[in-house]
Coordinates of C-alpha atoms in Angstrom, one line a residue:
Chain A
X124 CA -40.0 -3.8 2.9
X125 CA -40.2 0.2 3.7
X126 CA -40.2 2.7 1.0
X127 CA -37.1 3.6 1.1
X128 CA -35.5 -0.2 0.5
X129 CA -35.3 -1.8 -2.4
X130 CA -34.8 -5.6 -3.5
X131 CA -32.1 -6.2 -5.4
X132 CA -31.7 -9.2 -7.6
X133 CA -28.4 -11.2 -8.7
X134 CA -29.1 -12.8 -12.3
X135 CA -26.2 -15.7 -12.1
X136 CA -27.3 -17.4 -8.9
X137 CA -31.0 -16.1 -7.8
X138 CA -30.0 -15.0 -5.2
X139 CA -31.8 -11.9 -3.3
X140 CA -31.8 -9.0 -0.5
X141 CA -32.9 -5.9 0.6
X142 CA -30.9 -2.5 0.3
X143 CA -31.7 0.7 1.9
X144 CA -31.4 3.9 -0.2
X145 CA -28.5 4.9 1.8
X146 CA -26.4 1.7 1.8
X147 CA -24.3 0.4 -0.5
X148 CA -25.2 -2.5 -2.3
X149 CA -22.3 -4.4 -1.3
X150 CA -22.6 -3.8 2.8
X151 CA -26.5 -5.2 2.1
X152 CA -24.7 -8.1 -0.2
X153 CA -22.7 -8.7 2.7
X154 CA -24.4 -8.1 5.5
X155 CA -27.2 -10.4 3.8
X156 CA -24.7 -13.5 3.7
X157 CA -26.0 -14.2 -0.3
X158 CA -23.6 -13.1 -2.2
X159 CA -21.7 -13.5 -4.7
X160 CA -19.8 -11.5 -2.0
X161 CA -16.4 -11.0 -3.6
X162 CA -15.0 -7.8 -1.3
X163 CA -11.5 -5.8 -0.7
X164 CA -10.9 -2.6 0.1
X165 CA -15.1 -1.6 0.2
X166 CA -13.5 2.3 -1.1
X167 CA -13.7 2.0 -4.7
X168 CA -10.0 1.2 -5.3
X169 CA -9.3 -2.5 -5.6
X170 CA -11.8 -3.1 -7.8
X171 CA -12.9 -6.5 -7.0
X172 CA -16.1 -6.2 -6.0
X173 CA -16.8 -5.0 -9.5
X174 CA -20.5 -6.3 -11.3
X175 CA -22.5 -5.1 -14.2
X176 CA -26.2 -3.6 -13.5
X177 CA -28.2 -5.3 -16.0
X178 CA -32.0 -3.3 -15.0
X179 CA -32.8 -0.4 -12.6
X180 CA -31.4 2.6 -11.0
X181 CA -28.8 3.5 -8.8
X182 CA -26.7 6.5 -8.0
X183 CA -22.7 6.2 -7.7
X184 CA -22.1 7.7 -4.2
X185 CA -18.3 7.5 -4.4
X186 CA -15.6 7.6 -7.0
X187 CA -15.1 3.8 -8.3
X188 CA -11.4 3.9 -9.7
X189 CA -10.8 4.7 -13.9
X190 CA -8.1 1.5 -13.3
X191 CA -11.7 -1.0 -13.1
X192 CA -14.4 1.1 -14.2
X193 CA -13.2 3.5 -17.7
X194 CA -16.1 6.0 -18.4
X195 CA -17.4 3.6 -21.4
X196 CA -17.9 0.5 -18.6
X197 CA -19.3 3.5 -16.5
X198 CA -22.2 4.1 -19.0
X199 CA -22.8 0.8 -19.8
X200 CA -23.5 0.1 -16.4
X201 CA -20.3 -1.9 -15.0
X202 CA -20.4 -0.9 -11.1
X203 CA -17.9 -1.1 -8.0
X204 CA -20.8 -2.4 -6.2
X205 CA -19.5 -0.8 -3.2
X206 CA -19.9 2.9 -4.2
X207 CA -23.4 2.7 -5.1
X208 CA -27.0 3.2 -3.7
X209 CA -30.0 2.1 -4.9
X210 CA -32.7 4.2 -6.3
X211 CA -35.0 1.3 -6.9
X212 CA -35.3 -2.5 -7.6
X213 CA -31.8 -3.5 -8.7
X214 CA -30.9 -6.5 -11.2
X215 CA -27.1 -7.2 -11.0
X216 CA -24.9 -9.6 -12.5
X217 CA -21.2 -11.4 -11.7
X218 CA -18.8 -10.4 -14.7
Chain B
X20 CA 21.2 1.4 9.6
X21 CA 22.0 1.6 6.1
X22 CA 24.9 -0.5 4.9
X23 CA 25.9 0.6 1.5
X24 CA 25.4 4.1 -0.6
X25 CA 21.4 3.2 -0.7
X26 CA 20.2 4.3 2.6
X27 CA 16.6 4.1 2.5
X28 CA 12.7 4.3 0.6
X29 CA 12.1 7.4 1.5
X30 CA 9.3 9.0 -0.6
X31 CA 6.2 7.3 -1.9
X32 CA 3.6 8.9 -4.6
X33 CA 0.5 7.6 -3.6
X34 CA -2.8 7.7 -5.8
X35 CA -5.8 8.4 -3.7
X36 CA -9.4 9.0 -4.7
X37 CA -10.2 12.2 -2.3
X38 CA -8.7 14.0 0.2
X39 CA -11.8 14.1 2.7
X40 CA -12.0 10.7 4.2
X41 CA -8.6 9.6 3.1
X42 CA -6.5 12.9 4.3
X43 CA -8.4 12.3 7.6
X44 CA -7.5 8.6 7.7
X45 CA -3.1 9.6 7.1
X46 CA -3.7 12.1 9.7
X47 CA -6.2 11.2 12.2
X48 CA -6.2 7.7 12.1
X49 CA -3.2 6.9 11.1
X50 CA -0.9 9.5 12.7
X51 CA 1.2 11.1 9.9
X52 CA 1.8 14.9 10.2
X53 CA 0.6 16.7 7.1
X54 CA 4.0 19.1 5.7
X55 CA 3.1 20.9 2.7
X56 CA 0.6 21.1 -0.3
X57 CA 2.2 21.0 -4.1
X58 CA -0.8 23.0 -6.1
X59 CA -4.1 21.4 -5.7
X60 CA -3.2 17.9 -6.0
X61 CA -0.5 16.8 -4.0
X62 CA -0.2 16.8 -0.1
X63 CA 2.8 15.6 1.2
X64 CA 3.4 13.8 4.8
X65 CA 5.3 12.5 7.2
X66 CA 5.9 10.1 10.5
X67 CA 6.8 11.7 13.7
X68 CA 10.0 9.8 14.1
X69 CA 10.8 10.8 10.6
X70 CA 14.1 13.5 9.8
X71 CA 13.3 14.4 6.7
X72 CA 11.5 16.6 5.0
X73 CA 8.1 14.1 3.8
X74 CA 8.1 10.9 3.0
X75 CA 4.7 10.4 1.7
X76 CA 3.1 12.4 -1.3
X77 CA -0.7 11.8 -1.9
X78 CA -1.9 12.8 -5.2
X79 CA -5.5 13.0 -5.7
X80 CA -6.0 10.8 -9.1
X81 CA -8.8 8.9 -10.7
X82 CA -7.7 6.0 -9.4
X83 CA -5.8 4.5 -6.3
X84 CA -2.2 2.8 -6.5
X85 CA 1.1 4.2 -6.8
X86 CA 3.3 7.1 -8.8
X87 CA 6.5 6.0 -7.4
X88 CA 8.7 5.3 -5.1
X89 CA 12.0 6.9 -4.3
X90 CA 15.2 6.0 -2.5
X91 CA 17.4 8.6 -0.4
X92 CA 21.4 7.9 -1.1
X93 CA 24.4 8.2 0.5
X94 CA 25.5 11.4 -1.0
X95 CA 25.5 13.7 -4.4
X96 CA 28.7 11.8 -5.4
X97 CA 27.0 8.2 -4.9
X98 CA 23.6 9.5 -6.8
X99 CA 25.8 10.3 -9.9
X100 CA 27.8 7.0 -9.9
X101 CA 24.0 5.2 -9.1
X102 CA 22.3 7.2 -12.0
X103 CA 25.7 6.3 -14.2
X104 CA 25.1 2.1 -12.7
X105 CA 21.2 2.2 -13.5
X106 CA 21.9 3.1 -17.4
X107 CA 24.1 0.4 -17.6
X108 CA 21.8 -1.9 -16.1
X109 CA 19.8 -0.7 -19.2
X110 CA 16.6 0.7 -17.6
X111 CA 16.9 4.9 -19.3
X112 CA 17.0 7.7 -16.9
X113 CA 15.2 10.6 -16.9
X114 CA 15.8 13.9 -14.0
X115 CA 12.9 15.6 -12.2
X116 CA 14.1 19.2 -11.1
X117 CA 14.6 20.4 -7.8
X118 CA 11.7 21.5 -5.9
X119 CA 8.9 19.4 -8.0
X120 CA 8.5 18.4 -4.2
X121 CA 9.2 20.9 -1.6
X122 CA 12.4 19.5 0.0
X123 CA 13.7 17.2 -2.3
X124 CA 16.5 18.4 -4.5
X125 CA 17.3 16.4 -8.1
X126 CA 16.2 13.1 -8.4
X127 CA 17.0 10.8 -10.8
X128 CA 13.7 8.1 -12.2
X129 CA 13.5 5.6 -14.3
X130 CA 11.1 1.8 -14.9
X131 CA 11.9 -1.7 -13.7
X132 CA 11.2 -4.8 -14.8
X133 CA 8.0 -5.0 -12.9
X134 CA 6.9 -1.7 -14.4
X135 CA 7.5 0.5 -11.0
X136 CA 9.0 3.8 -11.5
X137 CA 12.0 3.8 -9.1
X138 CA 13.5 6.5 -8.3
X139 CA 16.8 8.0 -6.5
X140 CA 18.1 11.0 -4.4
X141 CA 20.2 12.3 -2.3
X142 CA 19.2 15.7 -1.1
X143 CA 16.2 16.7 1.0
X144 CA 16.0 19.4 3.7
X145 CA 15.4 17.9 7.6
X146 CA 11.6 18.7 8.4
X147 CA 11.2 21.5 10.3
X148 CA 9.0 19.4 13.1
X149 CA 11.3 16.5 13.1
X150 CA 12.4 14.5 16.2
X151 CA 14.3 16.4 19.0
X152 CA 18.2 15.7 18.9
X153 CA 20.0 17.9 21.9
X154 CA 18.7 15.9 25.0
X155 CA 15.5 14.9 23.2
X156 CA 12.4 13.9 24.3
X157 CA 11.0 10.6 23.0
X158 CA 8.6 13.0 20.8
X159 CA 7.2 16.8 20.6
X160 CA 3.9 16.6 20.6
X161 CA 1.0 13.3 21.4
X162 CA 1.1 10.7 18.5
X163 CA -1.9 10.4 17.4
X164 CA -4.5 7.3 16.2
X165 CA -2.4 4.3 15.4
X166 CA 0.7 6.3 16.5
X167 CA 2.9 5.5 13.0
X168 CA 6.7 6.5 13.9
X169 CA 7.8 6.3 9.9
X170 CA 7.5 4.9 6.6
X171 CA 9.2 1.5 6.9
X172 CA 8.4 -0.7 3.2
X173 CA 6.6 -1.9 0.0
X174 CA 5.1 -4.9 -1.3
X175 CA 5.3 -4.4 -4.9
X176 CA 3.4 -7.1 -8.0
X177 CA 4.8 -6.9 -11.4
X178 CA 6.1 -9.2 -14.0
X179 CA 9.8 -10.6 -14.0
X180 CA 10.4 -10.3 -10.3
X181 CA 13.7 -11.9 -10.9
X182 CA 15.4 -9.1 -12.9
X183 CA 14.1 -7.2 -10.4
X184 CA 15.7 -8.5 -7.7
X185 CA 19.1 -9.1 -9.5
X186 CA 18.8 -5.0 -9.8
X187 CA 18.4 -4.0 -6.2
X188 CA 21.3 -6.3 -5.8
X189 CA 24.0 -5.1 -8.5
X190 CA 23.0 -1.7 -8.8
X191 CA 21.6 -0.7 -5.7
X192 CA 23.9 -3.3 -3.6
X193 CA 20.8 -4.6 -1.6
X194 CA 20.5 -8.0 -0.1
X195 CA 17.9 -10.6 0.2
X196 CA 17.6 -12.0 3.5
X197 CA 14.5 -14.1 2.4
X198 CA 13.0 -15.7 -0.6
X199 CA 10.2 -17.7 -1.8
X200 CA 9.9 -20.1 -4.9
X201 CA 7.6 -22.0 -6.4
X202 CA 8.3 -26.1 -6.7
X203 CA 9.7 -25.6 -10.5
X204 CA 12.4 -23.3 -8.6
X205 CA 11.1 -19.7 -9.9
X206 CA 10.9 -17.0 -7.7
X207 CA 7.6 -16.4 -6.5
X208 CA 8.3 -13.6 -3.8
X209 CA 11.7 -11.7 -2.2
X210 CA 12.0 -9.9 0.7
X211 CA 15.0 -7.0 -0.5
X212 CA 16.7 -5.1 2.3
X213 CA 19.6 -2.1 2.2
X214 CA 19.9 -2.2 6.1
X215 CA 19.4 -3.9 9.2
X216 CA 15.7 -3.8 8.7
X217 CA 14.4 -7.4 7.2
X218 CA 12.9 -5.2 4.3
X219 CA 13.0 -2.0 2.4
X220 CA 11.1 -3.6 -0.3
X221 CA 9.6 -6.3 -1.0
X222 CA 8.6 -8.3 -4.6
X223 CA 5.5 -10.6 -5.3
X224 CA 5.6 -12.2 -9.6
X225 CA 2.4 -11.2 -10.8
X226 CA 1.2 -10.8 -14.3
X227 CA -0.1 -6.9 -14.5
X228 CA 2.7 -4.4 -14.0
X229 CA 3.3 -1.7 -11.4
X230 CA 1.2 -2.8 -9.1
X231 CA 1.3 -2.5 -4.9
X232 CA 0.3 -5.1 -2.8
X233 CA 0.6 -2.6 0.5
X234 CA 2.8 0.3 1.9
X235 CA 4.2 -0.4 5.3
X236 CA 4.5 1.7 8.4
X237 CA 6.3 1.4 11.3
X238 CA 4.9 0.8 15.3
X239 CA 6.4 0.4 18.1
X240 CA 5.5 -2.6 19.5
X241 CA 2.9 -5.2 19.8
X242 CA 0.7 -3.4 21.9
X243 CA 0.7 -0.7 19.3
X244 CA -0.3 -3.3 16.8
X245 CA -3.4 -4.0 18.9
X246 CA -3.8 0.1 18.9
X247 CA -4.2 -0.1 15.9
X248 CA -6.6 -2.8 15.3
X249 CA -9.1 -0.5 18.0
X250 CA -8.9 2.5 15.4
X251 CA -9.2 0.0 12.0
X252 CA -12.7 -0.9 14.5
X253 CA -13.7 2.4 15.9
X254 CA -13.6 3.9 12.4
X255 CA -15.2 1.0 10.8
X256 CA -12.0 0.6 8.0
X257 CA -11.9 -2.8 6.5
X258 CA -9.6 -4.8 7.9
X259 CA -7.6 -7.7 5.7
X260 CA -6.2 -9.7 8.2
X261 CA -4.5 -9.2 11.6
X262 CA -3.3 -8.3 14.3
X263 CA -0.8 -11.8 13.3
X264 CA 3.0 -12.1 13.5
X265 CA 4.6 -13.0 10.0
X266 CA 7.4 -15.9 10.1
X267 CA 8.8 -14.1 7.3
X268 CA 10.4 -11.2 8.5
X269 CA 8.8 -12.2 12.2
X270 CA 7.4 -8.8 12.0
X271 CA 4.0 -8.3 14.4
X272 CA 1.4 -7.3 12.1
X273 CA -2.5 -5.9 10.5
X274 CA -3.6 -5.5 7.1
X275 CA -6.3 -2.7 5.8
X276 CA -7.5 -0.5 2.9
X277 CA -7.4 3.2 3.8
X278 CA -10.5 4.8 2.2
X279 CA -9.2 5.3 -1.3
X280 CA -8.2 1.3 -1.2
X281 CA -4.8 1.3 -1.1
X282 CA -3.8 -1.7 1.5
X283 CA -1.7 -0.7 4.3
X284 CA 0.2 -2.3 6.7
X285 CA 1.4 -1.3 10.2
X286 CA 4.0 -3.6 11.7
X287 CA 6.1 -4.0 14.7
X288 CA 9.4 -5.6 15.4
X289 CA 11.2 -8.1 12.9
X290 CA 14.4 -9.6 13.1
X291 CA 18.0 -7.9 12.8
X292 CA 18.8 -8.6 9.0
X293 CA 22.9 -9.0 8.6
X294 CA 24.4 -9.6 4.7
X295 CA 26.6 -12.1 5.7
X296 CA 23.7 -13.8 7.2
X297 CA 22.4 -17.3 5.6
X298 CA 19.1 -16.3 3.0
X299 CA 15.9 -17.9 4.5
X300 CA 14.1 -20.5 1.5
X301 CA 10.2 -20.5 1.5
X302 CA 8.7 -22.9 -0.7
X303 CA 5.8 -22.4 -1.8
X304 CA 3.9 -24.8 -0.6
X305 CA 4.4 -23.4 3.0
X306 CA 4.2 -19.8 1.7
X307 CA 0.3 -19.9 4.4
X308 CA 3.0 -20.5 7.4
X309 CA 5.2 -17.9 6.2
X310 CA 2.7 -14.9 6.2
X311 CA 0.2 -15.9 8.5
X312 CA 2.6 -18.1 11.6
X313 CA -0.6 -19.0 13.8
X314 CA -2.8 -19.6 11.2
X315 CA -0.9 -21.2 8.9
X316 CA -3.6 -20.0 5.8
X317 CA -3.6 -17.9 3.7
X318 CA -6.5 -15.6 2.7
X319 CA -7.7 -15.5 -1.0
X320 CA -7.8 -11.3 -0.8
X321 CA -4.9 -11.4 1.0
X322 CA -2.8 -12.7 -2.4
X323 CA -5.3 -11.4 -5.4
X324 CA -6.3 -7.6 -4.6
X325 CA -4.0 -4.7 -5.6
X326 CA -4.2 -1.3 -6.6

């Protein structure tokens, strides 16, 4: 695992994989083949690749629509798993 | 051709998230021709193949999905008498003024059943780079990317698709050359034309209101349709499903999200729709065959994901 990759963790099924800094956690979900993948439109609009981020840090890297993700969900840490980056070890979960 | 006082969708209000990526895809990828910008928010667009002034608007929102659509009429005479016919219906009508889109003179809008704003017109100024009509050419300048000609339909998801339909019918005087239902005999789907086209719109039962399932545009062939498929590649955009041919309609087909997530459709061919014609009766149970003809499946984001 480099430096600039983190692990990222899913809580419901155990499952595991890596993320680089500069890919979005749903492409590494995907490309990693152990989901849960559940994936649309992969530009922040359909909303149904939407999970909660229940420990680390991440950075949104594109606008996840208000129609899935209202400012509240925002800070509480509901995501559109494919507009963000990882900053460091990620622990997600399946709403 | 149109066959009553409703002549066409002609604008759509579409929500998009930017207008970086997105703007490129409409215009670079796609093909449309940018027209004109309303303030800081709104860029308007249209096909090459297209008269009129625009017949997309996108407005840069917080989230994706649709403002509206709007349908071009007959005439000022047959928008009064339609504004007069939709009131009765019982959906209340409200005016936007002239000019709220470059173009577009009064329109007439107003909610339906499934919780779409509709609305009507019948004035709009021909584009100034529209098609060539003394000896014309087949087009001015190159089409670009997935070479889109026009605008061609909806897919729309809302509750109480069945008053729906009953509206396009009575007030706008639409037919319905094909149908779905589920095995207790509800509608499940309707494909809802106002010309020769198989659709102008189209209507999916679904629980949340004012949703779209995809806006449509029109190729030329099947060739195109693969054209297309090479730019959803090149520029890595997520494809649904396609290139396929739908039994209903028989239009050639691929499904994607443009970068905001709105689903779009380009499409080829289709048959000649006639209101005299017999209506076509999907059940539901072969609803797979219907969409998808050589695969006969359906895909689970194919059916759930809207904006």
């Amino acid at each position: 695992m480099g430096e600039n990759t983190y692990r990222i963790n899913v809580l419901n099924t155990g499952a595991q994989f890596l993320c680089r800094q500069d890919e979005y956690v749903l492409e590494a979900m995907k490309k990693s083949g152990c989901g849960p993948i559940h994936y649309g439109c992969f530009g922040g609009g359909c909303g149904i690749c939407k999970m909660k981020v229940i420990s680390g840090s991440y950075r949104v890297d594109k606008k996840m629509s208000r129609a899935h993700i209202s400012p509240e969900e925002e800070t509480d840490g509901f995501v559109l798993t494919c507009c963000i980056k990882p900053t460091g070890n990620l622990t997600i979960s399946q709403i | 051709m149109a066959l009553n006082g409703t002549l066409r969708p002609g604008l759509v209000q579409l929500r998009v998230l930017d207008f970086d990526k997105t703007l490129n895809f409409y215009k670079n990828i796609l093909g449309l021709n940018e027209v004109c910008r309303i303030g800081e928010d709104r860029i308007c667009l249209k096909g090459f193949d297209e008269f009129d002034h625009h017949s997309l608007t996108l407005r840069l929102a917080d989230e994706a999905g649709l403002d509206f659509v709007a349908f071009k009429v007959a005439s000022a005479d047959e928008l009064e008498k339609m504004k007069l016919a939709v009131e009765a219906f019982g959906y209340p009508v409200d005016t936007v003024a002239e000019g709220d889109q470059p173009g577009f003179g009064k329109r007439y809008g107003f909610t339906i059943s499934t919780g779409h704003r509709f609305e009507i017109y019948s004035e709009v100024a021909l584009a100034q780079k529209g098609p060539g009509i003394k000896n014309p050419d087949i087009w001015n300048e190159p089409p670009r990317g997935m070479r889109a000609q026009r605008m061609d339909h909806f897919l729309l998801y809302g509750p109480n698709i069945a008053e729906a339909e009953r509206f396009c019918k009575e007030v706008f005087g639409m037919f319905v050359p094909e149908v779905c239902n589920t095995p207790d005999g509800n509608r499940l789907a309707a494909w809802i034309t106002s010309s020769n086209k198989p659709h102008d719109l189209a209507f999916v039962e679904y629980p949340k209101p004012g949703k779209i399932h995809h806006l449509g545009f029109y190729l030329q062939d099947w060739a195109d349709v693969g054209n297309a498929a090479d730019w959803i590649a090149l520029n890595r955009l997520k494809l649904d499903i396609g290139p396929t041919r739908h039994a209903i309609t028989r239009g050639l087909s691929i499904y994607f999200w443009e970068p905001s997530g709105n689903r779009i459709e380009v499409y080829a061919g289709g048959y000649t729709a006639y209101p005299d014609n017999p209506q076509r009766v999907w059940d539901s149970s072969e609803l797979g065959r219907g969409l998808f003809y050589y695969s006969g499946e359906v895909i689970p984001s194919f059916l759930e994901i809207v904006t």
